[in-house]
PDB file of C-alpha atoms in Angstrom:
ATOM      1  CA  MET A   1     -14.297 -91.969 -37.558  1.00  0.00           C
ATOM      2  CA  ALA A   2     -17.776 -93.225 -38.403  1.00  0.00           C
ATOM      3  CA  ASP A   3     -18.364 -96.611 -39.950  1.00  0.00           C
ATOM      4  CA  LEU A   4     -18.946 -96.765 -43.674  1.00  0.00           C
ATOM      5  CA  PHE A   5     -21.966 -99.034 -43.195  1.00  0.00           C
ATOM      6  CA  GLU A   6     -24.031 -99.219 -40.034  1.00  0.00           C
ATOM      7  CA  TRP A   7     -25.715-102.587 -39.578  1.00  0.00           C
ATOM      8  CA  SER A   8     -29.330-102.557 -38.516  1.00  0.00           C
ATOM      9  CA  GLU A   9     -32.133-105.029 -38.019  1.00  0.00           C
ATOM     10  CA  ALA A  10     -33.675-103.713 -41.249  1.00  0.00           C
ATOM     11  CA  TYR A  11     -31.076-105.755 -43.156  1.00  0.00           C
ATOM     12  CA  HIS A  12     -32.152-109.078 -41.649  1.00  0.00           C
ATOM     13  CA  ILE A  13     -33.584-111.476 -44.227  1.00  0.00           C
ATOM     14  CA  GLY A  14     -35.044-113.985 -41.796  1.00  0.00           C
ATOM     15  CA  ILE A  15     -32.329-116.667 -42.035  1.00  0.00           C
ATOM     16  CA  GLY A  16     -30.277-116.304 -38.863  1.00  0.00           C
ATOM     17  CA  ASP A  17     -27.108-117.906 -40.213  1.00  0.00           C
ATOM     18  CA  ILE A  18     -27.120-115.736 -43.338  1.00  0.00           C
ATOM     19  CA  ASP A  19     -27.963-112.623 -41.317  1.00  0.00           C
ATOM     20  CA  GLU A  20     -24.934-113.319 -39.113  1.00  0.00           C
ATOM     21  CA  GLN A  21     -22.742-113.667 -42.207  1.00  0.00           C
ATOM     22  CA  HIS A  22     -24.126-110.448 -43.685  1.00  0.00           C
ATOM     23  CA  GLU A  23     -23.317-108.658 -40.442  1.00  0.00           C
ATOM     24  CA  GLU A  24     -19.754-109.970 -40.640  1.00  0.00           C
ATOM     25  CA  LEU A  25     -19.480-108.761 -44.251  1.00  0.00           C
ATOM     26  CA  VAL A  26     -20.476-105.293 -43.050  1.00  0.00           C
ATOM     27  CA  ALA A  27     -17.860-105.478 -40.280  1.00  0.00           C
ATOM     28  CA  LEU A  28     -15.177-106.459 -42.804  1.00  0.00           C
ATOM     29  CA  LEU A  29     -16.180-103.614 -45.114  1.00  0.00           C
ATOM     30  CA  ASN A  30     -15.924-101.233 -42.144  1.00  0.00           C
ATOM     31  CA  ARG A  31     -12.466-102.640 -41.317  1.00  0.00           C
ATOM     32  CA  LEU A  32     -11.382-101.987 -44.901  1.00  0.00           C
ATOM     33  CA  ASN A  33     -12.679 -98.430 -44.611  1.00  0.00           C
ATOM     34  CA  ALA A  34     -10.785 -97.941 -41.340  1.00  0.00           C
ATOM     35  CA  ALA A  35      -7.570 -99.340 -42.837  1.00  0.00           C
ATOM     36  CA  ILE A  36      -7.755 -96.799 -45.651  1.00  0.00           C
ATOM     37  CA  HIS A  37      -8.669 -93.890 -43.373  1.00  0.00           C
ATOM     38  CA  GLU A  38      -5.904 -94.764 -40.939  1.00  0.00           C
ATOM     39  CA  ARG A  39      -3.409 -95.063 -43.812  1.00  0.00           C
ATOM     40  CA  GLN A  40      -2.289 -98.481 -42.643  1.00  0.00           C
ATOM     41  CA  GLY A  41      -0.370 -99.036 -45.870  1.00  0.00           C
ATOM     42  CA  SER A  42      -1.146-100.852 -49.073  1.00  0.00           C
ATOM     43  CA  LYS A  43      -0.197-104.308 -47.749  1.00  0.00           C
ATOM     44  CA  ALA A  44      -2.500-104.016 -44.724  1.00  0.00           C
ATOM     45  CA  VAL A  45      -5.319-102.641 -46.857  1.00  0.00           C
ATOM     46  CA  ARG A  46      -4.832-105.419 -49.402  1.00  0.00           C
ATOM     47  CA  ARG A  47      -4.882-108.091 -46.663  1.00  0.00           C
ATOM     48  CA  THR A  48      -8.184-106.711 -45.400  1.00  0.00           C
ATOM     49  CA  LEU A  49      -9.606-106.613 -48.934  1.00  0.00           C
ATOM     50  CA  ASP A  50      -8.493-110.212 -49.494  1.00  0.00           C
ATOM     51  CA  GLU A  51     -10.167-111.276 -46.242  1.00  0.00           C
ATOM     52  CA  LEU A  52     -13.372-109.545 -47.318  1.00  0.00           C
ATOM     53  CA  VAL A  53     -13.221-111.236 -50.725  1.00  0.00           C
ATOM     54  CA  ASN A  54     -12.566-114.690 -49.246  1.00  0.00           C
ATOM     55  CA  TYR A  55     -15.354-114.335 -46.712  1.00  0.00           C
ATOM     56  CA  THR A  56     -17.727-113.085 -49.423  1.00  0.00           C
ATOM     57  CA  ARG A  57     -16.910-116.011 -51.710  1.00  0.00           C
ATOM     58  CA  GLU A  58     -17.557-118.549 -48.947  1.00  0.00           C
ATOM     59  CA  HIS A  59     -20.740-116.762 -47.878  1.00  0.00           C
ATOM     60  CA  PHE A  60     -22.006-116.906 -51.457  1.00  0.00           C
ATOM     61  CA  ALA A  61     -21.228-120.631 -51.632  1.00  0.00           C
ATOM     62  CA  ILE A  62     -23.252-121.311 -48.475  1.00  0.00           C
ATOM     63  CA  GLU A  63     -26.147-119.153 -49.649  1.00  0.00           C
ATOM     64  CA  GLU A  64     -26.161-120.855 -53.052  1.00  0.00           C
ATOM     65  CA  ARG A  65     -26.098-124.322 -51.516  1.00  0.00           C
ATOM     66  CA  LEU A  66     -29.114-123.385 -49.386  1.00  0.00           C
ATOM     67  CA  MET A  67     -30.878-122.189 -52.538  1.00  0.00           C
ATOM     68  CA  GLN A  68     -30.083-125.343 -54.479  1.00  0.00           C
ATOM     69  CA  GLU A  69     -31.035-127.758 -51.723  1.00  0.00           C
ATOM     70  CA  SER A  70     -34.292-125.957 -51.005  1.00  0.00           C
ATOM     71  CA  GLY A  71     -35.286-125.677 -54.675  1.00  0.00           C
ATOM     72  CA  TYR A  72     -35.287-121.870 -54.728  1.00  0.00           C
ATOM     73  CA  PRO A  73     -36.832-120.898 -58.090  1.00  0.00           C
ATOM     74  CA  GLU A  74     -34.649-117.790 -58.570  1.00  0.00           C
ATOM     75  CA  TYR A  75     -31.374-119.611 -57.857  1.00  0.00           C
ATOM     76  CA  GLU A  76     -29.742-119.098 -61.273  1.00  0.00           C
ATOM     77  CA  GLU A  77     -30.496-115.375 -61.355  1.00  0.00           C
ATOM     78  CA  HIS A  78     -29.287-114.901 -57.795  1.00  0.00           C
ATOM     79  CA  ARG A  79     -26.093-116.832 -58.489  1.00  0.00           C
ATOM     80  CA  SER A  80     -25.411-114.635 -61.523  1.00  0.00           C
ATOM     81  CA  TYR A  81     -25.346-111.559 -59.232  1.00  0.00           C
ATOM     82  CA  HIS A  82     -22.813-113.303 -57.010  1.00  0.00           C
ATOM     83  CA  ASP A  83     -20.690-114.347 -59.996  1.00  0.00           C
ATOM     84  CA  ALA A  84     -20.694-110.809 -61.412  1.00  0.00           C
ATOM     85  CA  LEU A  85     -19.426-109.298 -58.158  1.00  0.00           C
ATOM     86  CA  ILE A  86     -16.716-111.938 -57.737  1.00  0.00           C
ATOM     87  CA  ASP A  87     -15.601-111.359 -61.354  1.00  0.00           C
ATOM     88  CA  GLN A  88     -15.395-107.599 -60.750  1.00  0.00           C
ATOM     89  CA  ILE A  89     -13.385-108.081 -57.576  1.00  0.00           C
ATOM     90  CA  HIS A  90     -10.999-110.551 -59.234  1.00  0.00           C
ATOM     91  CA  ALA A  91     -10.429-108.024 -62.028  1.00  0.00           C
ATOM     92  CA  LEU A  92      -9.698-105.361 -59.409  1.00  0.00           C
ATOM     93  CA  GLN A  93      -7.281-107.663 -57.570  1.00  0.00           C
ATOM     94  CA  ALA A  94      -5.436-108.324 -60.840  1.00  0.00           C
ATOM     95  CA  LYS A  95      -5.154-104.570 -61.454  1.00  0.00           C
ATOM     96  CA  LEU A  96      -3.907-104.058 -57.896  1.00  0.00           C
ATOM     97  CA  ASP A  97      -1.269-106.754 -58.402  1.00  0.00           C
ATOM     98  CA  LYS A  98      -0.064-105.015 -61.579  1.00  0.00           C
ATOM     99  CA  GLY A  99      -0.080-101.580 -59.941  1.00  0.00           C
ATOM    100  CA  GLU A 100      -2.828-100.398 -62.306  1.00  0.00           C
ATOM    101  CA  ALA A 101      -5.352 -99.571 -59.578  1.00  0.00           C
ATOM    102  CA  SER A 102      -5.612 -98.651 -55.927  1.00  0.00           C
ATOM    103  CA  ILE A 103      -8.157 -99.256 -53.234  1.00  0.00           C
ATOM    104  CA  THR A 104     -10.108 -96.029 -53.011  1.00  0.00           C
ATOM    105  CA  PHE A 105     -13.147 -94.620 -51.320  1.00  0.00           C
ATOM    106  CA  GLU A 106     -14.940 -95.054 -54.649  1.00  0.00           C
ATOM    107  CA  LEU A 107     -14.361 -98.797 -54.385  1.00  0.00           C
ATOM    108  CA  LEU A 108     -15.659 -98.772 -50.818  1.00  0.00           C
ATOM    109  CA  HIS A 109     -18.740 -96.848 -51.894  1.00  0.00           C
ATOM    110  CA  PHE A 110     -19.339 -99.337 -54.725  1.00  0.00           C
ATOM    111  CA  LEU A 111     -19.069-102.316 -52.345  1.00  0.00           C
ATOM    112  CA  ARG A 112     -21.328-100.655 -49.771  1.00  0.00           C
ATOM    113  CA  VAL A 113     -24.023 -99.817 -52.328  1.00  0.00           C
ATOM    114  CA  TRP A 114     -23.785-103.278 -53.925  1.00  0.00           C
ATOM    115  CA  LEU A 115     -24.139-105.009 -50.552  1.00  0.00           C
ATOM    116  CA  ILE A 116     -27.081-102.867 -49.435  1.00  0.00           C
ATOM    117  CA  ARG A 117     -28.924-103.361 -52.709  1.00  0.00           C
ATOM    118  CA  HIS A 118     -28.179-107.071 -52.787  1.00  0.00           C
ATOM    119  CA  ILE A 119     -29.335-107.680 -49.221  1.00  0.00           C
ATOM    120  CA  CYS A 120     -32.419-105.470 -49.538  1.00  0.00           C
ATOM    121  CA  ASP A 121     -33.519-106.921 -52.864  1.00  0.00           C
ATOM    122  CA  VAL A 122     -32.449-110.397 -53.940  1.00  0.00           C
ATOM    123  CA  ASP A 123     -31.466-111.669 -50.485  1.00  0.00           C
ATOM    124  CA  GLN A 124     -34.736-110.409 -48.996  1.00  0.00           C
ATOM    125  CA  ARG A 125     -36.648-112.303 -51.693  1.00  0.00           C
ATOM    126  CA  PHE A 126     -34.691-115.451 -50.951  1.00  0.00           C
ATOM    127  CA  GLY A 127     -35.132-115.011 -47.197  1.00  0.00           C
ATOM    128  CA  SER A 128     -38.900-114.619 -47.502  1.00  0.00           C
ATOM    129  CA  TRP A 129     -39.122-117.665 -49.744  1.00  0.00           C
ATOM    130  CA  TYR A 130     -36.816-119.750 -47.528  1.00  0.00           C
ATOM    131  CA  VAL A 131     -38.703-118.953 -44.330  1.00  0.00           C
ATOM    132  CA  GLU A 132     -41.810-120.464 -45.925  1.00  0.00           C
ATOM    133  CA  ASN A 133     -40.219-123.316 -47.877  1.00  0.00           C
ATOM    134  CA  GLY A 134     -36.828-124.229 -46.429  1.00  0.00           C
ATOM    135  CA  SER A 135     -35.412-125.760 -43.294  1.00  0.00           C
ATOM    136  CA  ARG A 136     -31.990-125.462 -41.733  1.00  0.00           C
ATOM    137  CA  PRO A 137     -29.833-128.319 -43.021  1.00  0.00           C
ATOM    138  CA  ALA A 138     -27.635-130.344 -40.687  1.00  0.00           C
ATOM    139  CA  TRP A 139     -24.445-129.115 -42.392  1.00  0.00           C
ATOM    140  CA  MET A 140     -25.217-125.464 -41.554  1.00  0.00           C
ATOM    141  CA  GLU A 141     -24.008-125.763 -37.960  1.00  0.00           C
ATOM    142  CA  GLU A 142     -20.581-126.856 -39.167  1.00  0.00           C
ATOM    143  CA  ALA A 143     -20.571-124.150 -41.855  1.00  0.00           C
ATOM    144  CA  GLN A 144     -21.386-121.420 -39.328  1.00  0.00           C
ATOM    145  CA  ARG A 145     -18.691-122.632 -36.952  1.00  0.00           C
ATOM    146  CA  ALA A 146     -16.142-122.573 -39.782  1.00  0.00           C
ATOM    147  CA  MET A 147     -17.221-119.084 -40.855  1.00  0.00           C
ATOM    148  CA  ARG A 148     -16.955-117.731 -37.301  1.00  0.00           C
ATOM    149  CA  GLN A 149     -13.514-119.239 -36.827  1.00  0.00           C
ATOM    150  CA  ARG A 150     -12.296-118.250 -40.307  1.00  0.00           C
ATOM    151  CA  ARG A 151     -11.480-121.918 -40.974  1.00  0.00           C
ATOM    152  CA  TRP A 152     -13.337-122.312 -44.214  1.00  0.00           C
ATOM    153  CA  TRP A 153     -10.889-124.818 -45.653  1.00  0.00           C
ATOM    154  CA  GLN A 154     -11.827-127.407 -43.002  1.00  0.00           C
ATOM    155  CA  PHE A 155     -15.495-127.165 -43.846  1.00  0.00           C
ATOM    156  CA  TRP A 156     -15.080-127.044 -47.619  1.00  0.00           C
ATOM    157  CA  ARG A 157     -12.616-129.936 -47.769  1.00  0.00           C
ATOM    158  CA  ALA A 158     -15.132-132.166 -45.983  1.00  0.00           C
ATOM    159  CA  TRP A 159     -17.971-130.787 -48.107  1.00  0.00           C
ATOM    160  CA  GLN A 160     -16.465-131.497 -51.506  1.00  0.00           C
TER     161      GLN A 160
END
């Protein structure tokens, strides 16, 4: 079975830490696709969706903190795109919990298209701006380590 989304260098935005997180988001989306194709069952599919959602939420928080700290002029607009996706996913999760929806290939297609468009448009703009105006903050090393190890709570507890 082919991946739903093939990562390529064309999706790099110029911020290594964010590029690594984007690549992981693609891998999680591909895992969700595989879970559905392999008919792993609704609980397994839901666990994978929840992992994707949690990773996405934490990725957005890191990206937004970089934007705020670097004075990115399009921060509010960019954040609104993140908020809209998280709201849509929370609504879907509520419907799944009530048995009013299922995880379908249409959902996967929506997430794939959203991610491609987001990376290739608003994230590219941020990446170009950040390369010229930003610098890697000291906290990013700890954030990346937490993201790689899926131990977000340790990083965020210390961060708050």
